[in-house]
PDB file of N, CA and C in Angstrom:
ATOM      1  N   MET Z   4       1.273  -1.050   0.285  1.00  0.00           N
ATOM      2  CA  MET Z   4       0.080   0.439  -0.100  1.00  0.00           C
ATOM      3  C   MET Z   4       0.785   1.131   0.370  1.00  0.00           C
ATOM      4  N   VAL Z   5       0.405   1.853  -0.910  1.00  0.00           N
ATOM      5  CA  VAL Z   5       1.530   3.632  -0.984  1.00  0.00           C
ATOM      6  C   VAL Z   5       1.065   4.489  -0.920  1.00  0.00           C
ATOM      7  N   CYS Z   6       1.886   5.260   0.287  1.00  0.00           N
ATOM      8  CA  CYS Z   6       0.799   6.222   1.562  1.00  0.00           C
ATOM      9  C   CYS Z   6       1.208   7.352   1.029  1.00  0.00           C
ATOM     10  N   ASN Z   7       2.792   7.521   0.881  1.00  0.00           N
ATOM     11  CA  ASN Z   7       3.660   9.341   0.657  1.00  0.00           C
ATOM     12  C   ASN Z   7       2.772   9.764   2.096  1.00  0.00           C
ATOM     13  N   TYR Z   8       3.116   8.612   3.174  1.00  0.00           N
ATOM     14  CA  TYR Z   8       2.994  10.092   4.442  1.00  0.00           C
ATOM     15  C   TYR Z   8       4.054  11.170   4.499  1.00  0.00           C
ATOM     16  N   PRO Z   9       3.971  11.619   5.210  1.00  0.00           N
ATOM     17  CA  PRO Z   9       4.944  12.505   5.660  1.00  0.00           C
ATOM     18  C   PRO Z   9       5.534  12.158   7.153  1.00  0.00           C
ATOM     19  N   ILE Z  10       7.153  11.992   7.504  1.00  0.00           N
ATOM     20  CA  ILE Z  10       7.645  11.888   8.436  1.00  0.00           C
ATOM     21  C   ILE Z  10       8.883  12.199   9.571  1.00  0.00           C
ATOM     22  N   ASP Z  11       8.876  12.180  10.312  1.00  0.00           N
ATOM     23  CA  ASP Z  11      10.424  12.830  11.570  1.00  0.00           C
ATOM     24  C   ASP Z  11      11.270  11.958  11.575  1.00  0.00           C
ATOM     25  N   VAL Z  12      12.338  11.578  11.105  1.00  0.00           N
ATOM     26  CA  VAL Z  12      13.336  10.847  11.017  1.00  0.00           C
ATOM     27  C   VAL Z  12      14.439  11.186  11.646  1.00  0.00           C
ATOM     28  N   ILE Z  13      15.210  10.282  12.218  1.00  0.00           N
ATOM     29  CA  ILE Z  13      16.231  10.380  13.379  1.00  0.00           C
ATOM     30  C   ILE Z  13      17.095   9.473  11.899  1.00  0.00           C
ATOM     31  N   SER Z  14      18.305   9.263  11.516  1.00  0.00           N
ATOM     32  CA  SER Z  14      19.321   9.447  10.855  1.00  0.00           C
ATOM     33  C   SER Z  14      20.716   8.962  10.734  1.00  0.00           C
ATOM     34  N   LEU Z  15      21.834   8.742  10.986  1.00  0.00           N
ATOM     35  CA  LEU Z  15      23.030   8.457  11.004  1.00  0.00           C
ATOM     36  C   LEU Z  15      23.516   8.367   9.250  1.00  0.00           C
ATOM     37  N   CYS Z  16      24.478   9.539   9.219  1.00  0.00           N
ATOM     38  CA  CYS Z  16      25.415  10.615   7.614  1.00  0.00           C
ATOM     39  C   CYS Z  16      26.483   9.675   8.399  1.00  0.00           C
ATOM     40  N   SER Z  17      27.345   9.286   7.247  1.00  0.00           N
ATOM     41  CA  SER Z  17      28.217   8.189   7.465  1.00  0.00           C
ATOM     42  C   SER Z  17      29.567   9.782   6.385  1.00  0.00           C
ATOM     43  N   VAL Z  18      30.835   9.367   6.787  1.00  0.00           N
ATOM     44  CA  VAL Z  18      31.877  10.267   6.107  1.00  0.00           C
ATOM     45  C   VAL Z  18      31.347  10.072   4.905  1.00  0.00           C
ATOM     46  N   ASP Z  19      30.900   9.404   3.593  1.00  0.00           N
ATOM     47  CA  ASP Z  19      31.049   8.989   2.943  1.00  0.00           C
ATOM     48  C   ASP Z  19      29.969   9.230   2.008  1.00  0.00           C
ATOM     49  N   GLY Z  20      28.717   9.955   3.094  1.00  0.00           N
ATOM     50  CA  GLY Z  20      27.339  11.057   2.705  1.00  0.00           C
ATOM     51  C   GLY Z  20      26.818   9.595   2.558  1.00  0.00           C
ATOM     52  N   GLY Z  21      26.499   8.559   2.632  1.00  0.00           N
ATOM     53  CA  GLY Z  21      25.810   7.641   2.697  1.00  0.00           C
ATOM     54  C   GLY Z  21      24.196   7.737   4.473  1.00  0.00           C
ATOM     55  N   ILE Z  22      23.141   7.727   4.224  1.00  0.00           N
ATOM     56  CA  ILE Z  22      22.128   8.054   5.440  1.00  0.00           C
ATOM     57  C   ILE Z  22      21.681   6.379   5.573  1.00  0.00           C
ATOM     58  N   GLN Z  23      21.476   6.364   6.115  1.00  0.00           N
ATOM     59  CA  GLN Z  23      21.178   4.848   6.978  1.00  0.00           C
ATOM     60  C   GLN Z  23      19.928   5.689   8.310  1.00  0.00           C
ATOM     61  N   PRO Z  24      18.868   5.524   7.967  1.00  0.00           N
ATOM     62  CA  PRO Z  24      17.761   6.100   8.853  1.00  0.00           C
ATOM     63  C   PRO Z  24      17.939   5.199  10.110  1.00  0.00           C
ATOM     64  N   LEU Z  25      17.221   5.026  11.607  1.00  0.00           N
ATOM     65  CA  LEU Z  25      17.361   4.953  12.797  1.00  0.00           C
ATOM     66  C   LEU Z  25      15.892   4.400  13.602  1.00  0.00           C
ATOM     67  N   ARG Z  26      15.329   5.531  13.275  1.00  0.00           N
ATOM     68  CA  ARG Z  26      13.679   5.274  13.704  1.00  0.00           C
ATOM     69  C   ARG Z  26      13.321   6.253  13.030  1.00  0.00           C
ATOM     70  N   PHE Z  27      12.048   6.335  13.460  1.00  0.00           N
ATOM     71  CA  PHE Z  27      11.073   7.486  12.459  1.00  0.00           C
ATOM     72  C   PHE Z  27      10.006   7.684  13.223  1.00  0.00           C
ATOM     73  N   ARG Z  28       9.087   9.036  13.813  1.00  0.00           N
ATOM     74  CA  ARG Z  28       7.719   8.917  14.502  1.00  0.00           C
ATOM     75  C   ARG Z  28       6.796   9.246  13.154  1.00  0.00           C
ATOM     76  N   LEU Z  29       5.474   8.794  13.352  1.00  0.00           N
ATOM     77  CA  LEU Z  29       4.478   9.479  12.920  1.00  0.00           C
ATOM     78  C   LEU Z  29       2.845   9.496  13.924  1.00  0.00           C
ATOM     79  N   LYS Z  30       1.838  10.153  13.507  1.00  0.00           N
ATOM     80  CA  LYS Z  30       0.630   9.562  14.347  1.00  0.00           C
ATOM     81  C   LYS Z  30      -0.227   8.481  13.700  1.00  0.00           C
ATOM     82  N   ASP Z  31      -0.764   7.970  14.234  1.00  0.00           N
ATOM     83  CA  ASP Z  31      -1.942   7.070  14.353  1.00  0.00           C
ATOM     84  C   ASP Z  31      -2.990   7.718  14.559  1.00  0.00           C
ATOM     85  N   ASP Z  32      -4.213   6.581  14.244  1.00  0.00           N
ATOM     86  CA  ASP Z  32      -5.130   7.155  13.617  1.00  0.00           C
ATOM     87  C   ASP Z  32      -6.167   7.861  14.450  1.00  0.00           C
ATOM     88  N   SER Z  33      -5.142   7.813  16.164  1.00  0.00           N
ATOM     89  CA  SER Z  33      -5.912   9.030  17.023  1.00  0.00           C
ATOM     90  C   SER Z  33      -5.627  10.161  16.906  1.00  0.00           C
ATOM     91  N   GLN Z  34      -4.352   9.986  16.282  1.00  0.00           N
ATOM     92  CA  GLN Z  34      -3.461  11.276  15.898  1.00  0.00           C
ATOM     93  C   GLN Z  34      -2.179  11.261  17.294  1.00  0.00           C
ATOM     94  N   GLN Z  35      -2.570  10.822  17.697  1.00  0.00           N
ATOM     95  CA  GLN Z  35      -1.170  10.350  18.820  1.00  0.00           C
ATOM     96  C   GLN Z  35       0.192   9.362  18.197  1.00  0.00           C
ATOM     97  N   LEU Z  36       1.408  10.618  18.683  1.00  0.00           N
ATOM     98  CA  LEU Z  36       2.723   9.511  18.244  1.00  0.00           C
ATOM     99  C   LEU Z  36       3.148   8.967  18.131  1.00  0.00           C
ATOM    100  N   VAL Z  37       3.635   7.791  16.933  1.00  0.00           N
ATOM    101  CA  VAL Z  37       3.738   6.535  17.124  1.00  0.00           C
ATOM    102  C   VAL Z  37       5.413   6.495  16.687  1.00  0.00           C
ATOM    103  N   ARG Z  38       6.633   6.231  18.130  1.00  0.00           N
ATOM    104  CA  ARG Z  38       8.202   5.989  17.179  1.00  0.00           C
ATOM    105  C   ARG Z  38       8.143   4.595  16.965  1.00  0.00           C
ATOM    106  N   VAL Z  39       9.359   4.121  15.696  1.00  0.00           N
ATOM    107  CA  VAL Z  39       8.915   3.135  15.421  1.00  0.00           C
ATOM    108  C   VAL Z  39      10.425   2.924  15.071  1.00  0.00           C
ATOM    109  N   ASP Z  40      11.240   1.587  15.385  1.00  0.00           N
ATOM    110  CA  ASP Z  40      12.260   1.372  15.872  1.00  0.00           C
ATOM    111  C   ASP Z  40      13.177   1.061  14.592  1.00  0.00           C
ATOM    112  N   ILE Z  41      13.928   1.305  13.559  1.00  0.00           N
ATOM    113  CA  ILE Z  41      14.118   0.386  12.789  1.00  0.00           C
ATOM    114  C   ILE Z  41      15.193  -0.533  13.399  1.00  0.00           C
ATOM    115  N   LEU Z  42      14.664  -2.163  13.520  1.00  0.00           N
ATOM    116  CA  LEU Z  42      16.028  -2.444  12.826  1.00  0.00           C
ATOM    117  C   LEU Z  42      17.185  -2.691  11.926  1.00  0.00           C
ATOM    118  N   GLU Z  43      16.548  -3.134  11.046  1.00  0.00           N
ATOM    119  CA  GLU Z  43      17.437  -3.020   9.544  1.00  0.00           C
ATOM    120  C   GLU Z  43      17.093  -2.927   8.315  1.00  0.00           C
ATOM    121  N   VAL Z  44      18.373  -2.417   7.936  1.00  0.00           N
ATOM    122  CA  VAL Z  44      17.750  -1.588   6.166  1.00  0.00           C
ATOM    123  C   VAL Z  44      18.003  -3.014   5.539  1.00  0.00           C
ATOM    124  N   VAL Z  45      17.225  -3.543   4.883  1.00  0.00           N
ATOM    125  CA  VAL Z  45      17.005  -4.586   3.798  1.00  0.00           C
ATOM    126  C   VAL Z  45      17.946  -3.890   2.806  1.00  0.00           C
ATOM    127  N   ASP Z  46      17.014  -2.841   1.877  1.00  0.00           N
ATOM    128  CA  ASP Z  46      17.597  -2.486   0.763  1.00  0.00           C
ATOM    129  C   ASP Z  46      18.084  -1.383  -0.082  1.00  0.00           C
ATOM    130  N   VAL Z  47      18.288  -1.226  -0.361  1.00  0.00           N
ATOM    131  CA  VAL Z  47      18.201   0.882  -0.661  1.00  0.00           C
ATOM    132  C   VAL Z  47      18.790   0.437  -2.185  1.00  0.00           C
ATOM    133  N   LYS Z  48      17.014   1.665  -2.538  1.00  0.00           N
ATOM    134  CA  LYS Z  48      17.502   1.411  -4.527  1.00  0.00           C
ATOM    135  C   LYS Z  48      17.744   3.561  -4.232  1.00  0.00           C
ATOM    136  N   VAL Z  49      18.397   3.634  -5.230  1.00  0.00           N
ATOM    137  CA  VAL Z  49      18.722   4.930  -5.906  1.00  0.00           C
ATOM    138  C   VAL Z  49      17.683   4.884  -6.784  1.00  0.00           C
ATOM    139  N   ILE Z  50      15.811   5.789  -6.203  1.00  0.00           N
ATOM    140  CA  ILE Z  50      15.022   6.078  -8.394  1.00  0.00           C
ATOM    141  C   ILE Z  50      15.048   7.269  -8.842  1.00  0.00           C
ATOM    142  N   PRO Z  51      15.332   7.730  -9.752  1.00  0.00           N
ATOM    143  CA  PRO Z  51      14.308   8.952  -9.855  1.00  0.00           C
ATOM    144  C   PRO Z  51      12.386   9.244 -10.468  1.00  0.00           C
ATOM    145  N   ILE Z  52      11.892  10.198  -9.519  1.00  0.00           N
ATOM    146  CA  ILE Z  52      10.708   9.831  -9.300  1.00  0.00           C
ATOM    147  C   ILE Z  52      10.231  11.293 -10.469  1.00  0.00           C
ATOM    148  N   VAL Z  53       9.853  11.295 -11.473  1.00  0.00           N
ATOM    149  CA  VAL Z  53       9.181  12.620 -11.980  1.00  0.00           C
ATOM    150  C   VAL Z  53      10.537  13.251 -12.122  1.00  0.00           C
ATOM    151  N   GLY Z  54      12.026  12.716 -12.201  1.00  0.00           N
ATOM    152  CA  GLY Z  54      13.430  13.058 -12.332  1.00  0.00           C
ATOM    153  C   GLY Z  54      14.212  14.378 -11.393  1.00  0.00           C
ATOM    154  N   ILE Z  55      13.418  14.357 -10.087  1.00  0.00           N
ATOM    155  CA  ILE Z  55      14.425  13.894  -9.067  1.00  0.00           C
ATOM    156  C   ILE Z  55      14.765  12.355  -8.433  1.00  0.00           C
ATOM    157  N   GLU Z  56      15.891  13.033  -7.889  1.00  0.00           N
ATOM    158  CA  GLU Z  56      16.519  11.990  -7.057  1.00  0.00           C
ATOM    159  C   GLU Z  56      16.068  11.461  -5.736  1.00  0.00           C
ATOM    160  N   ALA Z  57      15.627  10.198  -5.879  1.00  0.00           N
ATOM    161  CA  ALA Z  57      15.193   9.592  -4.287  1.00  0.00           C
ATOM    162  C   ALA Z  57      16.151   8.434  -3.947  1.00  0.00           C
ATOM    163  N   GLN Z  58      16.293   8.367  -2.882  1.00  0.00           N
ATOM    164  CA  GLN Z  58      16.516   6.527  -2.476  1.00  0.00           C
ATOM    165  C   GLN Z  58      16.261   6.330  -1.254  1.00  0.00           C
ATOM    166  N   ILE Z  59      15.363   5.369  -1.575  1.00  0.00           N
ATOM    167  CA  ILE Z  59      14.388   3.893  -1.925  1.00  0.00           C
ATOM    168  C   ILE Z  59      14.618   2.872  -0.080  1.00  0.00           C
ATOM    169  N   PHE Z  60      14.393   3.406   1.139  1.00  0.00           N
ATOM    170  CA  PHE Z  60      14.936   2.518   2.091  1.00  0.00           C
ATOM    171  C   PHE Z  60      14.419   1.044   2.390  1.00  0.00           C
ATOM    172  N   LEU Z  61      14.562  -0.394   2.271  1.00  0.00           N
ATOM    173  CA  LEU Z  61      13.263  -1.729   2.781  1.00  0.00           C
ATOM    174  C   LEU Z  61      13.930  -1.432   4.522  1.00  0.00           C
ATOM    175  N   CYS Z  62      13.002  -1.223   4.892  1.00  0.00           N
ATOM    176  CA  CYS Z  62      12.872  -1.558   6.523  1.00  0.00           C
ATOM    177  C   CYS Z  62      12.387  -2.575   6.961  1.00  0.00           C
ATOM    178  N   ARG Z  63      13.365  -2.832   8.293  1.00  0.00           N
ATOM    179  CA  ARG Z  63      12.324  -3.876   9.221  1.00  0.00           C
ATOM    180  C   ARG Z  63      12.466  -3.686  10.113  1.00  0.00           C
ATOM    181  N   CYS Z  64      11.172  -3.110  11.018  1.00  0.00           N
ATOM    182  CA  CYS Z  64      11.098  -1.970  11.698  1.00  0.00           C
ATOM    183  C   CYS Z  64       9.528  -2.557  13.117  1.00  0.00           C
ATOM    184  N   LYS Z  65      10.508  -2.119  14.254  1.00  0.00           N
ATOM    185  CA  LYS Z  65       9.678  -2.159  15.462  1.00  0.00           C
ATOM    186  C   LYS Z  65       8.878  -1.316  16.431  1.00  0.00           C
ATOM    187  N   ALA Z  66       7.429  -1.604  15.847  1.00  0.00           N
ATOM    188  CA  ALA Z  66       6.184  -0.687  16.561  1.00  0.00           C
ATOM    189  C   ALA Z  66       5.297  -1.115  17.695  1.00  0.00           C
ATOM    190  N   GLY Z  67       6.377  -0.876  19.387  1.00  0.00           N
ATOM    191  CA  GLY Z  67       5.286  -1.473  20.208  1.00  0.00           C
ATOM    192  C   GLY Z  67       5.690  -3.058  20.113  1.00  0.00           C
ATOM    193  N   GLU Z  68       4.991  -4.185  20.170  1.00  0.00           N
ATOM    194  CA  GLU Z  68       5.880  -5.707  19.863  1.00  0.00           C
ATOM    195  C   GLU Z  68       5.274  -6.386  19.353  1.00  0.00           C
ATOM    196  N   THR Z  69       5.499  -5.712  17.809  1.00  0.00           N
ATOM    197  CA  THR Z  69       5.474  -5.792  16.338  1.00  0.00           C
ATOM    198  C   THR Z  69       6.121  -5.343  15.269  1.00  0.00           C
ATOM    199  N   CYS Z  70       6.522  -6.673  14.819  1.00  0.00           N
ATOM    200  CA  CYS Z  70       7.181  -6.406  13.775  1.00  0.00           C
ATOM    201  C   CYS Z  70       6.534  -6.246  12.188  1.00  0.00           C
ATOM    202  N   HIS Z  71       7.023  -4.980  11.795  1.00  0.00           N
ATOM    203  CA  HIS Z  71       6.303  -5.076  10.113  1.00  0.00           C
ATOM    204  C   HIS Z  71       7.764  -4.230   9.119  1.00  0.00           C
ATOM    205  N   MET Z  72       7.703  -4.303   7.677  1.00  0.00           N
ATOM    206  CA  MET Z  72       8.329  -4.369   7.365  1.00  0.00           C
ATOM    207  C   MET Z  72       7.854  -2.787   6.171  1.00  0.00           C
ATOM    208  N   PHE Z  73       8.759  -1.699   6.476  1.00  0.00           N
ATOM    209  CA  PHE Z  73       7.967  -0.611   5.808  1.00  0.00           C
ATOM    210  C   PHE Z  73       8.923  -0.080   4.013  1.00  0.00           C
ATOM    211  N   GLU Z  74       8.965   0.995   3.881  1.00  0.00           N
ATOM    212  CA  GLU Z  74       9.512   1.550   2.565  1.00  0.00           C
ATOM    213  C   GLU Z  74       9.560   2.778   3.277  1.00  0.00           C
ATOM    214  N   LEU Z  75      10.378   3.622   3.628  1.00  0.00           N
ATOM    215  CA  LEU Z  75      11.110   5.002   3.564  1.00  0.00           C
ATOM    216  C   LEU Z  75      12.116   5.535   1.899  1.00  0.00           C
ATOM    217  N   LYS Z  76      10.965   6.618   2.018  1.00  0.00           N
ATOM    218  CA  LYS Z  76      11.174   7.703   0.673  1.00  0.00           C
ATOM    219  C   LYS Z  76      12.397   9.269   1.282  1.00  0.00           C
ATOM    220  N   TYR Z  77      13.665   9.182   0.786  1.00  0.00           N
ATOM    221  CA  TYR Z  77      14.154   9.966   1.362  1.00  0.00           C
ATOM    222  C   TYR Z  77      15.342  10.811  -0.213  1.00  0.00           C
ATOM    223  N   THR Z  78      14.179  11.948  -0.820  1.00  0.00           N
ATOM    224  CA  THR Z  78      14.352  12.644  -1.783  1.00  0.00           C
ATOM    225  C   THR Z  78      15.623  14.317  -1.493  1.00  0.00           C
ATOM    226  N   ILE Z  79      16.259  13.692  -2.107  1.00  0.00           N
ATOM    227  CA  ILE Z  79      17.930  14.301  -2.545  1.00  0.00           C
ATOM    228  C   ILE Z  79      17.833  15.428  -2.262  1.00  0.00           C
ATOM    229  N   ARG Z  80      17.271  16.035  -3.073  1.00  0.00           N
ATOM    230  CA  ARG Z  80      17.089  18.043  -3.532  1.00  0.00           C
ATOM    231  C   ARG Z  80      15.744  18.535  -2.316  1.00  0.00           C
ATOM    232  N   THR Z  81      15.160  18.115  -1.957  1.00  0.00           N
ATOM    233  CA  THR Z  81      14.103  18.575  -0.820  1.00  0.00           C
ATOM    234  C   THR Z  81      14.563  18.441   0.671  1.00  0.00           C
ATOM    235  N   HIS Z  82      15.050  16.798   0.763  1.00  0.00           N
ATOM    236  CA  HIS Z  82      15.849  16.552   2.256  1.00  0.00           C
ATOM    237  C   HIS Z  82      14.534  16.230   3.224  1.00  0.00           C
ATOM    238  N   CYS Z  83      13.466  15.150   2.036  1.00  0.00           N
ATOM    239  CA  CYS Z  83      12.611  15.281   3.027  1.00  0.00           C
ATOM    240  C   CYS Z  83      11.819  13.603   3.120  1.00  0.00           C
ATOM    241  N   TRP Z  84      11.568  13.311   4.460  1.00  0.00           N
ATOM    242  CA  TRP Z  84      11.312  11.626   4.606  1.00  0.00           C
ATOM    243  C   TRP Z  84       9.948  11.551   4.895  1.00  0.00           C
ATOM    244  N   CYS Z  85       8.919  10.315   3.671  1.00  0.00           N
ATOM    245  CA  CYS Z  85       8.297  10.017   3.822  1.00  0.00           C
ATOM    246  C   CYS Z  85       7.705   8.323   3.872  1.00  0.00           C
ATOM    247  N   LEU Z  86       7.079   7.829   4.837  1.00  0.00           N
ATOM    248  CA  LEU Z  86       6.460   6.673   4.604  1.00  0.00           C
ATOM    249  C   LEU Z  86       6.112   6.357   3.569  1.00  0.00           C
ATOM    250  N   TYR Z  87       6.729   5.774   2.118  1.00  0.00           N
ATOM    251  CA  TYR Z  87       6.655   5.599   0.894  1.00  0.00           C
ATOM    252  C   TYR Z  87       5.467   4.658   0.831  1.00  0.00           C
ATOM    253  N   ARG Z  88       5.486   3.218   1.309  1.00  0.00           N
ATOM    254  CA  ARG Z  88       4.877   1.953   1.396  1.00  0.00           C
ATOM    255  C   ARG Z  88       4.921   1.379   2.558  1.00  0.00           C
ATOM    256  N   ILE Z  89       4.242   0.999   2.891  1.00  0.00           N
ATOM    257  CA  ILE Z  89       4.159  -0.642   4.017  1.00  0.00           C
ATOM    258  C   ILE Z  89       3.791  -1.595   3.183  1.00  0.00           C
ATOM    259  N   VAL Z  90       4.787  -2.618   3.678  1.00  0.00           N
ATOM    260  CA  VAL Z  90       4.926  -3.992   2.185  1.00  0.00           C
ATOM    261  C   VAL Z  90       4.160  -5.174   3.698  1.00  0.00           C
ATOM    262  N   CYS Z  91       4.638  -4.926   4.586  1.00  0.00           N
ATOM    263  CA  CYS Z  91       3.346  -6.257   5.591  1.00  0.00           C
ATOM    264  C   CYS Z  91       3.417  -6.284   6.642  1.00  0.00           C
TER     265      CYS Z  91
END
């Protein structure tokens, strides 16, 4: 399910310019902030979306007691993060 929902992300930037998301937060249905810890970045793809370069991170995450797979999108030009897709 593609959602493209803007999120707050804490990430780590390496010396060579690599980015690794560590955790993010978003609002649930009751408008409460939920913190999601990223356990593992499974895959990273660099894709152009309508001519704008972006990185898609496939992440295994833990929210509360459950684990999920999310795709996070980082748009390089605007430096914005969004929850791109919920995989499972």
